[in-house]
Amino acid sequence: MTKTGNKTVNIHNAVIPVAGLGTRLLPATKSQPKEMLPVGKKPIVQYIVEELHLCGIERVLFVTGRGKSSIEDHFDDDPDLIRTLRESGKEDLLEELEYERMGLHFLYTRQRRQRGLGDAVLCAENFIGTEPFVVALGDSIIGRHEPSLIVKRLIEAFEVHQASCAIAVEEVPIEEVSMYGIVKPSGEGEVFEIGDLIEKPRREEAASNLAIAGRYVFAPDLFEAIKRTGYDHRGEIQLTDAIRLMLREGKRVVGMRLSANEKRYDIGNFESYFETFVEFALTDPVYGRRLRNHVKELLGENL
Ligand code: G1P
C-alpha cells in the first residue's frame, strides 16, 4: 500500500493507451507520436506520468503502436546524455526524469491493429491480471501548475462505493457533446451513480453535457466486458460501450466531476494543442513573463 496525502490507496497499476495515429495533428505527427509533442518544456505524456506518480501509481503500462518508440526512449536512461551533462555540470536538467529512483516502473506492449480504445485497453489484460487498475488517456493533461489528484480521488470513490468503474467527468459546451463519451447521471453532487453512457452522441441523444474526461478506475472484469463488446460503425471497440455493457449487467459505475481548478487540456487537434501550448508557455514561471510581454507587443501590432 502507498500513502498519498493522508489516505492509503491500494491501486498501483495504470495503463496509458498511446496507440492512436494522431491524424488530426498531421503533419506534426508524421514521424513522432502526438503524446510526445511538447507543451511548454515537457512532452504531453510526461505530465500524465507525473500526475499518476503523485496519485500512488507504481507501474505504468503503455499500450503503444507503430512509430511510438520515442515514448520508450523518453522514459529510458540515456547513459551518454547523462555523462555529457555530468561533465558540463548540467545533471539537474534530467532530474525530473529519474523515475526509477522514485519507484516508478514502465512496461510497454503494442496494439497491433487500430481497433479502438477498448481494444487498446484489452491489450493490458495480461499485465493487470486480477487487480483493479487506472486508465489515463495519453493525450489529456489535467491541471496546469500542479498535476491533478483526480486519479487518487477516483480510486477512493471506486473503493468506497464498491464500484466496477469510476470515471472522471467534466462539463463541456452542449454543441461539443458529439466529440466525447457522455454520461447520464442519476444523482447530484461531486460523486454520482451513472445510469447510462454513450460514445460521441448526437446532440439530441446526449443525456447531459457531462463528458468522460480521460481518467478511469476499473475492476478487472472490464476485460471480459470488452471481449463481449461489438465493433462500432467505424470498426472500433469503444471503451465506453464496454462500460455500458457492465452497467447493463448490473455493475455499479460512478462518475466524479473534475473540480473547478482541474482544467483538462485535450491535445487531440491543433486548436486545442495551440491553446494548451500558449497557456502553459505564457504561465511558465521562468519564461512566461518575457513571453507575455512579447505577445502583448505582437497583439499591439494587430497581427
Ligand atoms: C476518448 C473516449 C471518450 C472521451 C474522450 C476524452 O475519445 O472514447 O469517451 O470522452 O477520449 O478525451 P477520443 O478523444 O479518443 O476520440
CSV table of N, CA and C in Angstrom, one decimal, residues 109-252:
chain,number,residue,atom,x,y,z
A,109,THR,N,3.5,-2.5,-24.3
A,109,THR,CA,3.0,-3.6,-25.2
A,109,THR,C,2.4,-2.9,-26.4
A,110,ARG,N,2.2,-3.6,-27.4
A,110,ARG,CA,1.7,-3.0,-28.6
A,110,ARG,C,0.3,-3.4,-29.0
A,111,GLN,N,-0.5,-2.4,-29.4
A,111,GLN,CA,-1.8,-2.8,-30.0
A,111,GLN,C,-1.4,-2.9,-31.5
A,112,ARG,N,-1.6,-4.1,-32.0
A,112,ARG,CA,-1.1,-4.4,-33.4
A,112,ARG,C,-2.0,-3.8,-34.5
A,113,ARG,N,-3.2,-3.7,-34.2
A,113,ARG,CA,-4.1,-3.0,-35.3
A,113,ARG,C,-4.9,-2.0,-34.6
A,114,GLN,N,-5.3,-1.0,-35.4
A,114,GLN,CA,-6.1,0.1,-34.8
A,114,GLN,C,-7.6,-0.3,-34.7
A,115,ARG,N,-7.9,-0.8,-33.5
A,115,ARG,CA,-9.3,-1.3,-33.3
A,115,ARG,C,-10.0,-0.6,-32.2
A,116,GLY,N,-9.5,0.6,-31.9
A,116,GLY,CA,-10.2,1.4,-30.9
A,116,GLY,C,-9.7,1.3,-29.5
A,117,LEU,N,-10.2,2.3,-28.7
A,117,LEU,CA,-9.7,2.4,-27.3
A,117,LEU,C,-10.0,1.2,-26.4
A,118,GLY,N,-11.2,0.6,-26.6
A,118,GLY,CA,-11.5,-0.6,-25.9
A,118,GLY,C,-10.5,-1.7,-26.2
A,119,ASP,N,-10.2,-1.9,-27.4
A,119,ASP,CA,-9.2,-3.0,-27.8
A,119,ASP,C,-7.8,-2.7,-27.3
A,120,ALA,N,-7.5,-1.4,-27.3
A,120,ALA,CA,-6.1,-1.0,-26.7
A,120,ALA,C,-6.1,-1.3,-25.3
A,121,VAL,N,-7.1,-1.1,-24.5
A,121,VAL,CA,-7.1,-1.4,-23.1
A,121,VAL,C,-7.1,-2.9,-22.9
A,122,LEU,N,-7.7,-3.6,-23.7
A,122,LEU,CA,-7.7,-5.1,-23.6
A,122,LEU,C,-6.3,-5.7,-23.7
A,123,CYS,N,-5.4,-4.9,-24.5
A,123,CYS,CA,-4.0,-5.4,-24.6
A,123,CYS,C,-3.3,-5.4,-23.2
A,124,ALA,N,-3.9,-4.8,-22.2
A,124,ALA,CA,-3.3,-4.7,-20.9
A,124,ALA,C,-3.7,-5.9,-20.0
A,125,GLU,N,-4.5,-6.8,-20.5
A,125,GLU,CA,-5.1,-7.8,-19.7
A,125,GLU,C,-4.0,-8.7,-18.9
A,126,ASN,N,-3.0,-9.1,-19.7
A,126,ASN,CA,-2.0,-10.0,-19.0
A,126,ASN,C,-1.2,-9.2,-18.0
A,127,PHE,N,-1.0,-7.9,-18.2
A,127,PHE,CA,-0.3,-7.1,-17.3
A,127,PHE,C,-1.1,-6.9,-16.0
A,128,ILE,N,-2.3,-6.7,-16.1
A,128,ILE,CA,-3.2,-6.3,-15.0
A,128,ILE,C,-3.6,-7.5,-14.2
A,129,GLY,N,-3.9,-8.6,-14.8
A,129,GLY,CA,-4.3,-9.8,-14.1
A,129,GLY,C,-5.6,-9.6,-13.4
A,130,THR,N,-5.6,-9.7,-12.0
A,130,THR,CA,-6.9,-9.7,-11.3
A,130,THR,C,-7.0,-8.5,-10.4
A,131,GLU,N,-6.2,-7.5,-10.6
A,131,GLU,CA,-6.2,-6.3,-9.7
A,131,GLU,C,-7.0,-5.2,-10.4
A,132,PRO,N,-7.6,-4.3,-9.6
A,132,PRO,CA,-8.2,-3.1,-10.2
A,132,PRO,C,-7.1,-2.2,-10.7
A,133,PHE,N,-7.4,-1.3,-11.6
A,133,PHE,CA,-6.3,-0.5,-12.3
A,133,PHE,C,-6.9,0.8,-12.8
A,134,VAL,N,-6.0,1.7,-13.1
A,134,VAL,CA,-6.3,3.0,-13.6
A,134,VAL,C,-6.1,3.0,-15.1
A,135,VAL,N,-6.9,3.8,-15.9
A,135,VAL,CA,-6.6,4.1,-17.3
A,135,VAL,C,-6.5,5.6,-17.4
A,136,ALA,N,-5.4,6.1,-17.9
A,136,ALA,CA,-5.3,7.5,-18.2
A,136,ALA,C,-5.0,7.8,-19.6
A,137,LEU,N,-5.8,8.5,-20.3
A,137,LEU,CA,-5.6,8.7,-21.8
A,137,LEU,C,-4.4,9.5,-22.0
A,138,GLY,N,-3.6,9.1,-23.1
A,138,GLY,CA,-2.3,9.7,-23.3
A,138,GLY,C,-2.3,11.1,-23.9
A,139,ASP,N,-3.5,11.6,-24.2
A,139,ASP,CA,-3.5,12.9,-24.9
A,139,ASP,C,-4.3,14.0,-24.1
A,140,SER,N,-4.4,13.7,-22.8
A,140,SER,CA,-5.1,14.7,-21.9
A,140,SER,C,-4.3,15.1,-20.7
A,141,ILE,N,-4.0,16.3,-20.6
A,141,ILE,CA,-3.3,16.8,-19.4
A,141,ILE,C,-4.4,17.4,-18.4
A,142,ILE,N,-4.3,17.0,-17.2
A,142,ILE,CA,-5.3,17.7,-16.2
A,142,ILE,C,-4.5,18.5,-15.2
A,143,GLY,N,-4.9,19.8,-15.1
A,143,GLY,CA,-4.2,20.7,-14.2
A,143,GLY,C,-3.0,21.3,-14.9
A,144,ARG,N,-2.8,22.6,-14.5
A,144,ARG,CA,-1.7,23.3,-15.2
A,144,ARG,C,-0.4,23.5,-14.4
A,145,HIS,N,-0.5,24.2,-13.3
A,145,HIS,CA,0.7,24.4,-12.5
A,145,HIS,C,1.1,23.2,-11.7
A,146,GLU,N,0.0,22.5,-11.2
A,146,GLU,CA,0.3,21.3,-10.5
A,146,GLU,C,-0.5,20.2,-11.0
A,147,PRO,N,0.0,18.9,-11.0
A,147,PRO,CA,-0.8,17.8,-11.5
A,147,PRO,C,-2.0,17.6,-10.7
A,148,SER,N,-3.1,17.2,-11.3
A,148,SER,CA,-4.3,17.0,-10.5
A,148,SER,C,-4.3,15.7,-9.7
A,149,LEU,N,-5.1,15.7,-8.6
A,149,LEU,CA,-5.2,14.5,-7.8
A,149,LEU,C,-6.5,13.7,-8.1
A,150,ILE,N,-7.0,13.9,-9.3
A,150,ILE,CA,-8.3,13.3,-9.6
A,150,ILE,C,-8.2,11.8,-9.6
A,151,VAL,N,-7.1,11.2,-10.0
A,151,VAL,CA,-7.0,9.8,-10.0
A,151,VAL,C,-7.0,9.2,-8.6
A,152,LYS,N,-6.4,9.9,-7.7
A,152,LYS,CA,-6.4,9.5,-6.3
A,152,LYS,C,-7.9,9.5,-5.7
A,153,ARG,N,-8.6,10.6,-6.1
A,153,ARG,CA,-10.0,10.7,-5.6
A,153,ARG,C,-10.9,9.7,-6.3
A,154,LEU,N,-10.6,9.4,-7.5
A,154,LEU,CA,-11.3,8.3,-8.2
A,154,LEU,C,-11.1,7.0,-7.6
A,155,ILE,N,-9.9,6.7,-7.2
A,155,ILE,CA,-9.6,5.4,-6.5
A,155,ILE,C,-10.4,5.3,-5.2
A,156,GLU,N,-10.4,6.4,-4.5
A,156,GLU,CA,-11.1,6.4,-3.2
A,156,GLU,C,-12.6,6.2,-3.5
A,157,ALA,N,-13.2,6.9,-4.5
A,157,ALA,CA,-14.6,6.7,-4.8
A,157,ALA,C,-14.9,5.3,-5.2
A,158,PHE,N,-14.0,4.7,-6.0
A,158,PHE,CA,-14.1,3.3,-6.5
A,158,PHE,C,-14.2,2.4,-5.3
A,159,GLU,N,-13.3,2.6,-4.3
A,159,GLU,CA,-13.3,1.7,-3.2
A,159,GLU,C,-14.5,1.9,-2.3
A,160,VAL,N,-14.8,3.2,-2.0
A,160,VAL,CA,-15.9,3.5,-1.0
A,160,VAL,C,-17.2,3.0,-1.6
A,161,HIS,N,-17.5,3.2,-2.9
A,161,HIS,CA,-18.7,2.8,-3.5
A,161,HIS,C,-18.8,1.4,-4.0
A,162,GLN,N,-17.7,0.7,-3.8
A,162,GLN,CA,-17.5,-0.7,-4.3
A,162,GLN,C,-18.0,-0.8,-5.7
A,163,ALA,N,-17.5,0.1,-6.6
A,163,ALA,CA,-17.9,0.2,-8.0
A,163,ALA,C,-17.0,-0.7,-8.8
A,164,SER,N,-17.5,-1.0,-10.0
A,164,SER,CA,-16.7,-1.7,-11.0
A,164,SER,C,-16.0,-0.8,-11.9
A,165,CYS,N,-16.4,0.5,-11.8
A,165,CYS,CA,-15.8,1.5,-12.7
A,165,CYS,C,-16.1,2.9,-12.1
A,166,ALA,N,-15.0,3.7,-12.0
A,166,ALA,CA,-15.2,5.1,-11.6
A,166,ALA,C,-14.6,6.0,-12.7
A,167,ILE,N,-15.4,7.0,-13.1
A,167,ILE,CA,-15.0,7.8,-14.3
A,167,ILE,C,-14.9,9.3,-14.0
A,168,ALA,N,-13.9,10.0,-14.4
A,168,ALA,CA,-13.8,11.4,-14.2
A,168,ALA,C,-14.6,12.1,-15.3
A,169,VAL,N,-15.4,13.1,-15.0
A,169,VAL,CA,-16.2,13.7,-16.0
A,169,VAL,C,-16.0,15.3,-15.8
A,170,GLU,N,-16.3,15.9,-16.9
A,170,GLU,CA,-16.2,17.4,-16.9
A,170,GLU,C,-17.4,17.9,-17.8
A,171,GLU,N,-17.8,19.1,-17.4
A,171,GLU,CA,-18.9,19.8,-18.2
A,171,GLU,C,-18.3,20.3,-19.5
A,172,VAL,N,-18.9,20.1,-20.6
A,172,VAL,CA,-18.5,20.6,-21.9
A,172,VAL,C,-19.7,21.4,-22.5
A,173,PRO,N,-19.4,22.4,-23.4
A,173,PRO,CA,-20.5,23.1,-24.1
A,173,PRO,C,-21.3,22.0,-24.9
A,174,ILE,N,-22.6,22.3,-24.8
A,174,ILE,CA,-23.6,21.3,-25.4
A,174,ILE,C,-23.3,21.0,-26.9
A,175,GLU,N,-22.8,22.1,-27.6
A,175,GLU,CA,-22.5,21.8,-29.0
A,175,GLU,C,-21.3,20.9,-29.2
A,176,GLU,N,-20.6,20.6,-28.2
A,176,GLU,CA,-19.4,19.7,-28.3
A,176,GLU,C,-19.6,18.2,-27.9
A,177,VAL,N,-20.9,17.9,-27.4
A,177,VAL,CA,-21.1,16.6,-26.9
A,177,VAL,C,-20.7,15.5,-27.9
A,178,SER,N,-20.8,15.7,-29.2
A,178,SER,CA,-20.6,14.7,-30.1
A,178,SER,C,-19.1,14.3,-30.2
A,179,MET,N,-18.2,15.0,-29.5
A,179,MET,CA,-16.8,14.8,-29.5
A,179,MET,C,-16.3,13.8,-28.4
A,180,TYR,N,-17.3,13.5,-27.5
A,180,TYR,CA,-16.9,12.8,-26.2
A,180,TYR,C,-17.8,11.6,-25.9
A,181,GLY,N,-17.4,10.9,-24.9
A,181,GLY,CA,-18.3,9.9,-24.3
A,181,GLY,C,-19.2,10.8,-23.3
A,182,ILE,N,-20.5,10.6,-23.3
A,182,ILE,CA,-21.3,11.5,-22.5
A,182,ILE,C,-22.1,10.6,-21.5
A,183,VAL,N,-22.1,11.0,-20.2
A,183,VAL,CA,-22.8,10.1,-19.2
A,183,VAL,C,-24.1,10.7,-18.8
A,184,LYS,N,-25.0,9.8,-18.4
A,184,LYS,CA,-26.3,10.2,-17.8
A,184,LYS,C,-26.2,10.0,-16.3
A,185,PRO,N,-26.1,11.1,-15.6
A,185,PRO,CA,-26.0,11.0,-14.1
A,185,PRO,C,-27.3,10.6,-13.5
A,186,SER,N,-27.3,9.7,-12.5
A,186,SER,CA,-28.6,9.5,-11.8
A,186,SER,C,-28.4,10.0,-10.4
A,187,GLY,N,-28.0,11.2,-10.2
A,187,GLY,CA,-27.8,11.8,-8.9
A,187,GLY,C,-27.0,13.1,-9.1
A,188,GLU,N,-27.0,13.9,-8.0
A,188,GLU,CA,-26.3,15.2,-8.0
A,188,GLU,C,-25.0,15.0,-7.3
A,189,GLY,N,-24.3,16.1,-7.2
A,189,GLY,CA,-23.1,16.2,-6.3
A,189,GLY,C,-21.8,15.8,-7.1
A,190,GLU,N,-20.7,15.8,-6.3
A,190,GLU,CA,-19.4,15.6,-6.9
A,190,GLU,C,-19.2,14.1,-7.4
A,191,VAL,N,-19.7,13.2,-6.6
A,191,VAL,CA,-19.7,11.8,-7.0
A,191,VAL,C,-21.1,11.3,-7.2
A,192,PHE,N,-21.4,10.6,-8.3
A,192,PHE,CA,-22.8,10.2,-8.5
A,192,PHE,C,-22.8,8.9,-9.3
A,193,GLU,N,-23.9,8.2,-9.2
A,193,GLU,CA,-24.1,7.0,-10.0
A,193,GLU,C,-24.4,7.3,-11.4
A,194,ILE,N,-23.8,6.5,-12.3
A,194,ILE,CA,-24.1,6.8,-13.7
A,194,ILE,C,-25.1,5.8,-14.2
A,195,GLY,N,-26.2,6.3,-14.8
A,195,GLY,CA,-27.3,5.5,-15.2
A,195,GLY,C,-27.1,4.9,-16.6
A,196,ASP,N,-26.4,5.7,-17.4
A,196,ASP,CA,-26.1,5.2,-18.8
A,196,ASP,C,-25.0,6.1,-19.3
A,197,LEU,N,-24.4,5.6,-20.4
A,197,LEU,CA,-23.4,6.5,-21.1
A,197,LEU,C,-23.3,6.1,-22.6
A,198,ILE,N,-22.9,7.0,-23.4
A,198,ILE,CA,-22.9,6.8,-24.8
A,198,ILE,C,-21.8,7.5,-25.5
A,199,GLU,N,-21.1,6.8,-26.4
A,199,GLU,CA,-19.9,7.4,-27.0
A,199,GLU,C,-20.3,8.3,-28.2
A,200,LYS,N,-19.8,9.5,-28.1
A,200,LYS,CA,-20.0,10.5,-29.2
A,200,LYS,C,-21.4,10.6,-29.7
A,201,PRO,N,-22.4,11.0,-28.8
A,201,PRO,CA,-23.8,11.0,-29.2
A,201,PRO,C,-24.1,12.3,-30.1
A,202,ARG,N,-25.2,12.2,-30.8
A,202,ARG,CA,-25.7,13.4,-31.5
A,202,ARG,C,-26.2,14.3,-30.3
A,203,ARG,N,-26.3,15.6,-30.6
A,203,ARG,CA,-26.7,16.5,-29.5
A,203,ARG,C,-28.1,16.0,-28.9
A,204,GLU,N,-29.0,15.6,-29.8
A,204,GLU,CA,-30.3,15.2,-29.2
A,204,GLU,C,-30.3,13.9,-28.5
A,205,GLU,N,-29.3,13.1,-28.7
A,205,GLU,CA,-29.2,11.9,-27.9
A,205,GLU,C,-28.5,12.0,-26.6
A,206,ALA,N,-27.8,13.2,-26.4
A,206,ALA,CA,-27.0,13.3,-25.2
A,206,ALA,C,-27.9,13.6,-23.9
A,207,ALA,N,-27.7,12.8,-22.9
A,207,ALA,CA,-28.5,12.9,-21.7
A,207,ALA,C,-28.0,14.0,-20.8
A,208,SER,N,-26.8,14.6,-21.0
A,208,SER,CA,-26.3,15.7,-20.2
A,208,SER,C,-25.1,16.3,-21.0
A,209,ASN,N,-24.4,17.2,-20.4
A,209,ASN,CA,-23.2,17.8,-21.1
A,209,ASN,C,-22.0,17.3,-20.2
A,210,LEU,N,-22.1,16.2,-19.5
A,210,LEU,CA,-21.0,15.7,-18.7
A,210,LEU,C,-20.2,14.7,-19.5
A,211,ALA,N,-19.0,15.1,-19.9
A,211,ALA,CA,-18.2,14.3,-20.8
A,211,ALA,C,-17.1,13.5,-20.0
A,212,ILE,N,-16.9,12.3,-20.5
A,212,ILE,CA,-15.8,11.4,-19.9
A,212,ILE,C,-14.5,12.1,-20.2
A,213,ALA,N,-13.7,12.3,-19.0
A,213,ALA,CA,-12.5,13.2,-19.1
A,213,ALA,C,-11.2,12.5,-19.1
A,214,GLY,N,-11.2,11.2,-19.6
A,214,GLY,CA,-9.9,10.6,-19.9
A,214,GLY,C,-9.2,10.0,-18.7
A,215,ARG,N,-9.9,9.8,-17.5
A,215,ARG,CA,-9.3,9.1,-16.4
A,215,ARG,C,-10.4,8.2,-15.8
A,216,TYR,N,-10.0,6.9,-15.6
A,216,TYR,CA,-10.9,5.9,-15.2
A,216,TYR,C,-10.2,5.0,-14.2
A,217,VAL,N,-11.0,4.4,-13.3
A,217,VAL,CA,-10.5,3.2,-12.5
A,217,VAL,C,-11.5,2.1,-12.8
A,218,PHE,N,-10.9,0.9,-13.0
A,218,PHE,CA,-11.7,-0.3,-13.4
A,218,PHE,C,-11.4,-1.5,-12.5
A,219,ALA,N,-12.4,-2.3,-12.3
A,219,ALA,CA,-12.2,-3.6,-11.8
A,219,ALA,C,-11.8,-4.5,-13.0
A,220,PRO,N,-11.1,-5.6,-12.7
A,220,PRO,CA,-10.5,-6.3,-13.9
A,220,PRO,C,-11.6,-7.0,-14.7
A,221,ASP,N,-12.9,-7.1,-14.2
A,221,ASP,CA,-13.9,-7.7,-15.1
A,221,ASP,C,-14.2,-6.8,-16.3
A,222,LEU,N,-13.6,-5.6,-16.4
A,222,LEU,CA,-13.7,-4.9,-17.6
A,222,LEU,C,-13.3,-5.7,-18.8
A,223,PHE,N,-12.2,-6.5,-18.7
A,223,PHE,CA,-11.6,-7.2,-19.8
A,223,PHE,C,-12.7,-8.1,-20.4
A,224,GLU,N,-13.4,-8.8,-19.6
A,224,GLU,CA,-14.4,-9.8,-20.1
A,224,GLU,C,-15.5,-8.9,-20.9
A,225,ALA,N,-15.8,-7.8,-20.3
A,225,ALA,CA,-16.8,-6.9,-20.9
A,225,ALA,C,-16.3,-6.4,-22.3
A,226,ILE,N,-15.1,-6.1,-22.4
A,226,ILE,CA,-14.5,-5.6,-23.7
A,226,ILE,C,-14.6,-6.7,-24.7
A,227,LYS,N,-14.3,-8.0,-24.3
A,227,LYS,CA,-14.4,-9.1,-25.2
A,227,LYS,C,-15.8,-9.4,-25.7
A,228,ARG,N,-16.8,-9.0,-24.9
A,228,ARG,CA,-18.2,-9.2,-25.4
A,228,ARG,C,-18.8,-8.0,-26.0
A,229,THR,N,-18.0,-6.9,-26.2
A,229,THR,CA,-18.5,-5.7,-26.8
A,229,THR,C,-18.2,-5.7,-28.4
A,230,GLY,N,-19.2,-5.4,-29.1
A,230,GLY,CA,-19.0,-5.4,-30.6
A,230,GLY,C,-18.3,-4.2,-31.1
A,231,TYR,N,-17.9,-4.3,-32.4
A,231,TYR,CA,-17.3,-3.2,-33.1
A,231,TYR,C,-18.4,-2.2,-33.4
A,232,ASP,N,-18.0,-0.9,-33.4
A,232,ASP,CA,-18.9,0.2,-33.8
A,232,ASP,C,-18.9,0.4,-35.3
A,233,HIS,N,-19.6,1.4,-35.8
A,233,HIS,CA,-19.7,1.6,-37.2
A,233,HIS,C,-18.4,1.9,-37.9
A,234,ARG,N,-17.4,2.3,-37.0
A,234,ARG,CA,-16.0,2.6,-37.6
A,234,ARG,C,-15.1,1.4,-37.5
A,235,GLY,N,-15.6,0.3,-37.0
A,235,GLY,CA,-14.8,-0.9,-36.9
A,235,GLY,C,-13.9,-0.9,-35.7
A,236,GLU,N,-14.4,-0.1,-34.7
A,236,GLU,CA,-13.6,0.0,-33.4
A,236,GLU,C,-14.4,-0.5,-32.2
A,237,ILE,N,-13.7,-1.0,-31.2
A,237,ILE,CA,-14.3,-1.4,-30.0
A,237,ILE,C,-14.2,-0.2,-29.0
A,238,GLN,N,-15.3,0.4,-28.6
A,238,GLN,CA,-15.2,1.5,-27.8
A,238,GLN,C,-15.2,1.1,-26.3
A,239,LEU,N,-14.3,1.8,-25.6
A,239,LEU,CA,-14.2,1.6,-24.1
A,239,LEU,C,-15.6,1.9,-23.5
A,240,THR,N,-16.2,3.0,-23.9
A,240,THR,CA,-17.5,3.5,-23.4
A,240,THR,C,-18.5,2.4,-23.6
A,241,ASP,N,-18.5,1.7,-24.7
A,241,ASP,CA,-19.5,0.6,-25.0
A,241,ASP,C,-19.3,-0.6,-24.0
A,242,ALA,N,-18.0,-0.8,-23.7
A,242,ALA,CA,-17.8,-1.9,-22.7
A,242,ALA,C,-18.3,-1.5,-21.3
A,243,ILE,N,-18.1,-0.3,-21.0
A,243,ILE,CA,-18.6,0.2,-19.6
A,243,ILE,C,-20.1,0.1,-19.6
A,244,ARG,N,-20.7,0.4,-20.8
A,244,ARG,CA,-22.2,0.4,-20.9
A,244,ARG,C,-22.7,-1.1,-20.6
A,245,LEU,N,-21.9,-2.0,-21.2
A,245,LEU,CA,-22.3,-3.4,-21.0
A,245,LEU,C,-22.2,-3.8,-19.6
A,246,MET,N,-21.2,-3.3,-18.9
A,246,MET,CA,-21.0,-3.6,-17.5
A,246,MET,C,-22.2,-3.1,-16.7
A,247,LEU,N,-22.6,-1.9,-17.0
A,247,LEU,CA,-23.8,-1.2,-16.4
A,247,LEU,C,-25.0,-2.1,-16.6
A,248,ARG,N,-25.2,-2.5,-17.9
A,248,ARG,CA,-26.4,-3.3,-18.2
A,248,ARG,C,-26.5,-4.6,-17.5
A,249,GLU,N,-25.3,-5.1,-17.1
A,249,GLU,CA,-25.2,-6.4,-16.4
A,249,GLU,C,-25.2,-6.2,-14.9
A,250,GLY,N,-25.6,-5.0,-14.5
A,250,GLY,CA,-25.9,-4.7,-13.1
A,250,GLY,C,-24.7,-4.2,-12.3
A,251,LYS,N,-23.6,-3.9,-12.9
A,251,LYS,CA,-22.4,-3.4,-12.2
A,251,LYS,C,-22.6,-2.0,-11.9
A,252,ARG,N,-21.9,-1.5,-10.8
A,252,ARG,CA,-22.0,-0.1,-10.4
A,252,ARG,C,-20.9,0.7,-11.1
